[in-house]
PDB file of C-alpha atoms in Angstrom:
ATOM      1  CA  MET A1407     -57.590  36.590 -12.287  1.00 39.00           C
ATOM      2  CA  GLY A1408     -59.666  33.409 -11.930  1.00 48.00           C
ATOM      3  CA  ASN A1409     -61.989  32.317  -9.156  1.00 56.00           C
ATOM      4  CA  ALA A1410     -59.993  30.894  -6.212  1.00 69.00           C
ATOM      5  CA  ASN A1411     -62.640  28.263  -5.443  1.00 86.00           C
ATOM      6  CA  MET A1412     -61.848  25.277  -7.618  1.00 92.00           C
ATOM      7  CA  ARG A1413     -63.906  22.063  -7.743  1.00 95.00           C
ATOM      8  CA  LEU A1414     -62.092  18.913  -8.840  1.00 96.00           C
ATOM      9  CA  LEU A1415     -63.639  15.580  -9.699  1.00 98.00           C
ATOM     10  CA  LEU A1416     -61.204  12.755  -8.966  1.00 98.00           C
ATOM     11  CA  ILE A1417     -61.709   9.511 -10.901  1.00 98.00           C
ATOM     12  CA  SER A1418     -59.790   6.330 -10.194  1.00 97.00           C
ATOM     13  CA  GLY A1419     -59.551   3.772 -12.963  1.00 96.00           C
ATOM     14  CA  SER A1420     -59.268   0.974 -10.411  1.00 96.00           C
ATOM     15  CA  THR A1421     -62.108  -1.031  -8.931  1.00 94.00           C
ATOM     16  CA  ARG A1422     -59.813  -2.407  -6.213  1.00 91.00           C
ATOM     17  CA  ARG A1423     -60.905  -1.305  -2.743  1.00 86.00           C
ATOM     18  CA  SER A1424     -57.340  -0.719  -1.510  1.00 87.00           C
ATOM     19  CA  SER A1425     -56.021   0.743  -4.761  1.00 95.00           C
ATOM     20  CA  THR A1426     -52.962   2.979  -4.705  1.00 97.00           C
ATOM     21  CA  ASN A1427     -54.710   5.071  -7.372  1.00 97.00           C
ATOM     22  CA  GLY A1428     -57.658   5.572  -5.053  1.00 96.00           C
ATOM     23  CA  ALA A1429     -55.346   6.337  -2.129  1.00 97.00           C
ATOM     24  CA  ALA A1430     -53.581   9.039  -4.145  1.00 97.00           C
ATOM     25  CA  LEU A1431     -56.895  10.639  -5.084  1.00 97.00           C
ATOM     26  CA  THR A1432     -58.218  10.415  -1.515  1.00 97.00           C
ATOM     27  CA  THR A1433     -55.065  12.209  -0.402  1.00 97.00           C
ATOM     28  CA  VAL A1434     -55.557  14.875  -3.080  1.00 96.00           C
ATOM     29  CA  ARG A1435     -59.091  15.371  -1.773  1.00 96.00           C
ATOM     30  CA  ASP A1436     -57.821  15.671   1.791  1.00 96.00           C
ATOM     31  CA  LEU A1437     -55.168  18.231   0.794  1.00 95.00           C
ATOM     32  CA  ALA A1438     -57.538  20.601  -1.021  1.00 92.00           C
ATOM     33  CA  PRO A1439     -56.577  24.247  -0.424  1.00 88.00           C
ATOM     34  CA  THR A1440     -58.968  26.362   1.620  1.00 87.00           C
ATOM     35  CA  GLY A1441     -61.963  27.306  -0.509  1.00 85.00           C
ATOM     36  CA  SER A1442     -61.360  24.564  -3.065  1.00 91.00           C
ATOM     37  CA  SER A1443     -62.805  21.083  -2.994  1.00 93.00           C
ATOM     38  CA  ALA A1444     -62.385  17.685  -4.542  1.00 96.00           C
ATOM     39  CA  LEU A1445     -64.868  14.859  -4.862  1.00 97.00           C
ATOM     40  CA  VAL A1446     -63.756  11.267  -5.360  1.00 97.00           C
ATOM     41  CA  TYR A1447     -66.068   9.606  -7.885  1.00 97.00           C
ATOM     42  CA  GLY A1448     -67.342   6.332  -6.493  1.00 95.00           C
ATOM     43  CA  GLY A1449     -69.517   4.905  -9.239  1.00 96.00           C
ATOM     44  CA  LEU A1450     -67.064   3.071 -11.506  1.00 96.00           C
ATOM     45  CA  SER A1451     -68.350  -0.386 -10.585  1.00 96.00           C
ATOM     46  CA  SER A1452     -72.001   0.609 -10.952  1.00 96.00           C
ATOM     47  CA  LEU A1453     -71.777   1.840 -14.549  1.00 97.00           C
ATOM     48  CA  PRO A1454     -73.517  -0.459 -17.023  1.00 97.00           C
ATOM     49  CA  ALA A1455     -71.545  -1.796 -19.962  1.00 97.00           C
ATOM     50  CA  PHE A1456     -71.500   0.848 -22.679  1.00 96.00           C
ATOM     51  CA  ASN A1457     -74.031   0.257 -25.423  1.00 94.00           C
ATOM     52  CA  PRO A1458     -74.563   3.025 -28.006  1.00 94.00           C
ATOM     53  CA  ASP A1459     -78.263   2.094 -28.104  1.00 94.00           C
ATOM     54  CA  ASP A1460     -78.535   3.124 -24.433  1.00 94.00           C
ATOM     55  CA  ASP A1461     -76.748   6.462 -24.932  1.00 94.00           C
ATOM     56  CA  ARG A1462     -79.997   8.400 -25.339  1.00 92.00           C
ATOM     57  CA  ASP A1463     -82.661   9.821 -23.052  1.00 92.00           C
ATOM     58  CA  PRO A1464     -83.360   8.527 -20.600  1.00 94.00           C
ATOM     59  CA  ILE A1465     -79.768   7.482 -20.002  1.00 94.00           C
ATOM     60  CA  PRO A1466     -79.066   4.972 -17.227  1.00 96.00           C
ATOM     61  CA  GLY A1467     -79.016   6.571 -13.758  1.00 96.00           C
ATOM     62  CA  PRO A1468     -75.347   5.851 -12.985  1.00 97.00           C
ATOM     63  CA  VAL A1469     -74.364   7.425 -16.327  1.00 97.00           C
ATOM     64  CA  ALA A1470     -76.465  10.511 -15.622  1.00 96.00           C
ATOM     65  CA  GLU A1471     -74.759  10.835 -12.227  1.00 97.00           C
ATOM     66  CA  LEU A1472     -71.296  10.506 -13.800  1.00 98.00           C
ATOM     67  CA  ARG A1473     -72.039  13.135 -16.435  1.00 97.00           C
ATOM     68  CA  GLN A1474     -73.549  15.484 -13.849  1.00 97.00           C
ATOM     69  CA  GLN A1475     -70.468  15.198 -11.616  1.00 98.00           C
ATOM     70  CA  ILE A1476     -68.167  15.865 -14.577  1.00 98.00           C
ATOM     71  CA  SER A1477     -70.208  18.836 -15.780  1.00 97.00           C
ATOM     72  CA  THR A1478     -70.233  20.551 -12.367  1.00 97.00           C
ATOM     73  CA  ALA A1479     -66.489  20.059 -11.805  1.00 97.00           C
ATOM     74  CA  ASP A1480     -64.050  22.739 -12.869  1.00 95.00           C
ATOM     75  CA  ALA A1481     -61.507  20.055 -13.776  1.00 95.00           C
ATOM     76  CA  VAL A1482     -61.228  16.269 -13.738  1.00 97.00           C
ATOM     77  CA  VAL A1483     -58.218  14.340 -12.471  1.00 97.00           C
ATOM     78  CA  PHE A1484     -57.667  10.680 -13.296  1.00 98.00           C
ATOM     79  CA  SER A1485     -55.446   8.055 -11.715  1.00 97.00           C
ATOM     80  CA  THR A1486     -55.535   4.650 -13.329  1.00 97.00           C
ATOM     81  CA  PRO A1487     -53.638   1.415 -13.239  1.00 95.00           C
ATOM     82  CA  GLU A1488     -52.418  -0.208 -16.420  1.00 94.00           C
ATOM     83  CA  TYR A1489     -53.778  -3.646 -17.326  1.00 93.00           C
ATOM     84  CA  ALA A1490     -52.176  -5.562 -20.209  1.00 93.00           C
ATOM     85  CA  GLY A1491     -50.494  -2.391 -21.462  1.00 93.00           C
ATOM     86  CA  THR A1492     -53.619  -0.228 -21.598  1.00 95.00           C
ATOM     87  CA  LEU A1493     -56.591   1.065 -19.609  1.00 96.00           C
ATOM     88  CA  PRO A1494     -58.602  -1.298 -17.410  1.00 96.00           C
ATOM     89  CA  GLY A1495     -61.862  -2.294 -19.112  1.00 96.00           C
ATOM     90  CA  SER A1496     -64.096  -0.788 -16.435  1.00 96.00           C
ATOM     91  CA  PHE A1497     -62.315   2.570 -16.725  1.00 97.00           C
ATOM     92  CA  LYS A1498     -62.469   2.521 -20.539  1.00 97.00           C
ATOM     93  CA  ASN A1499     -66.188   1.820 -20.126  1.00 96.00           C
ATOM     94  CA  LEU A1500     -66.498   5.011 -18.038  1.00 97.00           C
ATOM     95  CA  LEU A1501     -64.720   6.994 -20.746  1.00 97.00           C
ATOM     96  CA  ASP A1502     -66.944   5.441 -23.420  1.00 96.00           C
ATOM     97  CA  TRP A1503     -69.988   6.850 -21.609  1.00 96.00           C
ATOM     98  CA  THR A1504     -68.535  10.373 -21.964  1.00 95.00           C
ATOM     99  CA  ILE A1505     -68.050  10.182 -25.732  1.00 92.00           C
ATOM    100  CA  GLY A1506     -71.726  10.502 -26.708  1.00 87.00           C
ATOM    101  CA  SER A1507     -72.035  13.734 -24.756  1.00 92.00           C
ATOM    102  CA  SER A1508     -69.959  16.892 -24.753  1.00 91.00           C
ATOM    103  CA  VAL A1509     -69.368  16.657 -21.003  1.00 96.00           C
ATOM    104  CA  LEU A1510     -65.559  16.541 -21.347  1.00 97.00           C
ATOM    105  CA  ALA A1511     -65.296  18.963 -24.282  1.00 96.00           C
ATOM    106  CA  GLN A1512     -62.821  21.701 -23.296  1.00 94.00           C
ATOM    107  CA  LYS A1513     -62.945  20.445 -19.683  1.00 95.00           C
ATOM    108  CA  PRO A1514     -59.502  20.790 -18.060  1.00 94.00           C
ATOM    109  CA  VAL A1515     -58.160  17.323 -17.239  1.00 96.00           C
ATOM    110  CA  ALA A1516     -54.977  15.871 -15.774  1.00 96.00           C
ATOM    111  CA  TRP A1517     -53.728  12.613 -14.312  1.00 97.00           C
ATOM    112  CA  ILE A1518     -51.546  11.273 -11.570  1.00 97.00           C
ATOM    113  CA  ASN A1519     -49.622   8.116 -12.441  1.00 97.00           C
ATOM    114  CA  VAL A1520     -48.791   6.185  -9.257  1.00 97.00           C
ATOM    115  CA  ALA A1521     -47.203   3.182 -11.002  1.00 95.00           C
ATOM    116  CA  ALA A1522     -43.618   2.137 -10.408  1.00 92.00           C
ATOM    117  CA  PRO A1523     -41.040   4.109 -12.421  1.00 92.00           C
ATOM    118  CA  GLY A1524     -41.286   3.295 -16.124  1.00 89.00           C
ATOM    119  CA  ARG A1525     -44.743   1.713 -15.756  1.00 92.00           C
ATOM    120  CA  GLY A1526     -48.245   2.870 -16.585  1.00 94.00           C
ATOM    121  CA  HIS A1527     -47.404   4.781 -19.738  1.00 92.00           C
ATOM    122  CA  GLY A1528     -49.374   2.467 -22.042  1.00 95.00           C
ATOM    123  CA  ALA A1529     -52.528   3.304 -20.080  1.00 96.00           C
ATOM    124  CA  LEU A1530     -51.662   7.002 -20.115  1.00 96.00           C
ATOM    125  CA  ALA A1531     -51.073   6.993 -23.881  1.00 96.00           C
ATOM    126  CA  THR A1532     -54.517   5.446 -24.364  1.00 96.00           C
ATOM    127  CA  LEU A1533     -56.039   7.921 -21.900  1.00 97.00           C
ATOM    128  CA  ARG A1534     -54.445  10.827 -23.777  1.00 97.00           C
ATOM    129  CA  SER A1535     -55.856   9.470 -27.053  1.00 96.00           C
ATOM    130  CA  VAL A1536     -59.399   9.126 -25.693  1.00 95.00           C
ATOM    131  CA  LEU A1537     -59.278  12.547 -24.017  1.00 96.00           C
ATOM    132  CA  GLY A1538     -58.136  14.062 -27.314  1.00 95.00           C
ATOM    133  CA  TYR A1539     -61.020  12.379 -29.084  1.00 93.00           C
ATOM    134  CA  VAL A1540     -63.553  13.968 -26.702  1.00 94.00           C
ATOM    135  CA  ASP A1541     -61.762  17.344 -27.009  1.00 95.00           C
ATOM    136  CA  ALA A1542     -60.822  17.574 -23.322  1.00 96.00           C
ATOM    137  CA  ARG A1543     -58.206  20.198 -22.468  1.00 94.00           C
ATOM    138  CA  ILE A1544     -55.225  18.272 -21.076  1.00 95.00           C
ATOM    139  CA  LEU A1545     -53.247  20.288 -18.537  1.00 94.00           C
ATOM    140  CA  ASP A1546     -49.822  18.798 -19.225  1.00 94.00           C
ATOM    141  CA  GLU A1547     -48.238  20.841 -16.410  1.00 93.00           C
ATOM    142  CA  ALA A1548     -50.603  19.109 -13.955  1.00 94.00           C
ATOM    143  CA  CYS A1549     -49.962  15.545 -15.159  1.00 96.00           C
ATOM    144  CA  MET A1550     -47.507  13.830 -12.847  1.00 95.00           C
ATOM    145  CA  ASP A1551     -45.723  10.583 -12.120  1.00 95.00           C
ATOM    146  CA  LEU A1552     -45.553   9.830  -8.404  1.00 96.00           C
ATOM    147  CA  PRO A1553     -44.798   6.178  -7.647  1.00 96.00           C
ATOM    148  CA  ILE A1554     -46.882   5.021  -4.685  1.00 96.00           C
ATOM    149  CA  GLY A1555     -46.484   1.445  -3.547  1.00 94.00           C
ATOM    150  CA  ARG A1556     -48.981  -0.320  -1.303  1.00 94.00           C
ATOM    151  CA  ASP A1557     -46.504   0.040   1.572  1.00 94.00           C
ATOM    152  CA  LEU A1558     -46.979   3.836   1.425  1.00 95.00           C
ATOM    153  CA  VAL A1559     -50.742   3.626   2.003  1.00 94.00           C
ATOM    154  CA  SER A1560     -52.547   3.483   5.338  1.00 94.00           C
ATOM    155  CA  SER A1561     -56.278   3.785   6.027  1.00 93.00           C
ATOM    156  CA  GLY A1562     -57.024   4.425   2.351  1.00 94.00           C
ATOM    157  CA  ALA A1563     -54.677   7.401   1.927  1.00 95.00           C
ATOM    158  CA  VAL A1564     -51.012   8.047   1.235  1.00 96.00           C
ATOM    159  CA  ALA A1565     -49.328   7.965   4.633  1.00 95.00           C
ATOM    160  CA  THR A1566     -45.756   9.005   3.865  1.00 95.00           C
ATOM    161  CA  GLN A1567     -44.693  12.617   4.141  1.00 95.00           C
ATOM    162  CA  PRO A1568     -42.603  12.975   0.941  1.00 96.00           C
ATOM    163  CA  GLU A1569     -45.476  11.721  -1.231  1.00 95.00           C
ATOM    164  CA  ARG A1570     -48.054  13.823   0.658  1.00 95.00           C
ATOM    165  CA  GLU A1571     -45.839  16.874   0.153  1.00 96.00           C
ATOM    166  CA  ALA A1572     -45.562  16.076  -3.565  1.00 96.00           C
ATOM    167  CA  LEU A1573     -49.368  15.875  -3.792  1.00 95.00           C
ATOM    168  CA  ALA A1574     -49.681  19.191  -1.908  1.00 93.00           C
ATOM    169  CA  ARG A1575     -47.258  20.766  -4.412  1.00 92.00           C
ATOM    170  CA  TRP A1576     -49.342  19.241  -7.202  1.00 93.00           C
ATOM    171  CA  TRP A1577     -52.423  20.973  -5.766  1.00 89.00           C
ATOM    172  CA  ALA A1578     -50.495  24.258  -5.683  1.00 86.00           C
ATOM    173  CA  THR A1579     -49.629  23.821  -9.381  1.00 89.00           C
ATOM    174  CA  VAL A1580     -53.214  23.019 -10.358  1.00 88.00           C
ATOM    175  CA  HIS A1581     -54.533  25.892  -8.279  1.00 82.00           C
ATOM    176  CA  GLU A1582     -52.023  28.278  -9.850  1.00 84.00           C
ATOM    177  CA  LEU A1583     -53.047  27.141 -13.343  1.00 83.00           C
ATOM    178  CA  TRP A1584     -56.655  27.712 -12.348  1.00 78.00           C
ATOM    179  CA  LEU A1585     -56.024  31.203 -10.970  1.00 76.00           C
ATOM    180  CA  ALA A1586     -54.151  32.176 -14.141  1.00 79.00           C
ATOM    181  CA  LYS A1587     -57.223  31.527 -16.283  1.00 70.00           C
ATOM    182  CA  GLU A1588     -59.129  34.403 -17.791  1.00 48.00           C
ATOM    183  CA  PRO A1589     -62.070  35.547 -15.579  1.00 47.00           C
ATOM    184  CA  ASP A1590     -64.698  34.483 -18.115  1.00 48.00           C
ATOM    185  CA  GLU A1591     -63.311  30.932 -18.116  1.00 48.00           C
ATOM    186  CA  THR A1592     -64.105  30.307 -14.441  1.00 46.00           C
ATOM    187  CA  ARG A1593     -67.509  29.660 -12.960  1.00 44.00           C
TER     188      ARG A1593
END
């Protein structure tokens, strides 16, 4: 049986301050089961534009911080909007900074799609492709669609009970997947 204390890193692909993606991840953080924790990554806007020439020691400080947060997390959860049928440029830039390292290799990852029904799947297809390229371990059972409109958000978090309950059930699923891991796979 795995270690019950799970550490998630939550990464929003949106730079918008009042993003529904960010609200969903803030709610996930707030609903963490006892003993587990979740950190919302806040450095998306501070990452420099990816340049392969800069992907060497010493790497830029914001990139080092991103990689450190990913490496110390037990799993990474993404929530991203879709722009022009794909990932937002700033979020793709974040992913580009992970390619030159092995920080996401075999790291369990999942996503929460908060777009309206039938939307967001172009971004998710691109995300799946990039995560496959870096050899991340996609937890398909933990990837979910949960439409969250701006009217369901208050004070930076999801305010409505049905959506909060769905996110709590999501946590239960992720936690169960984590506990089912072999003992040598947990930290």
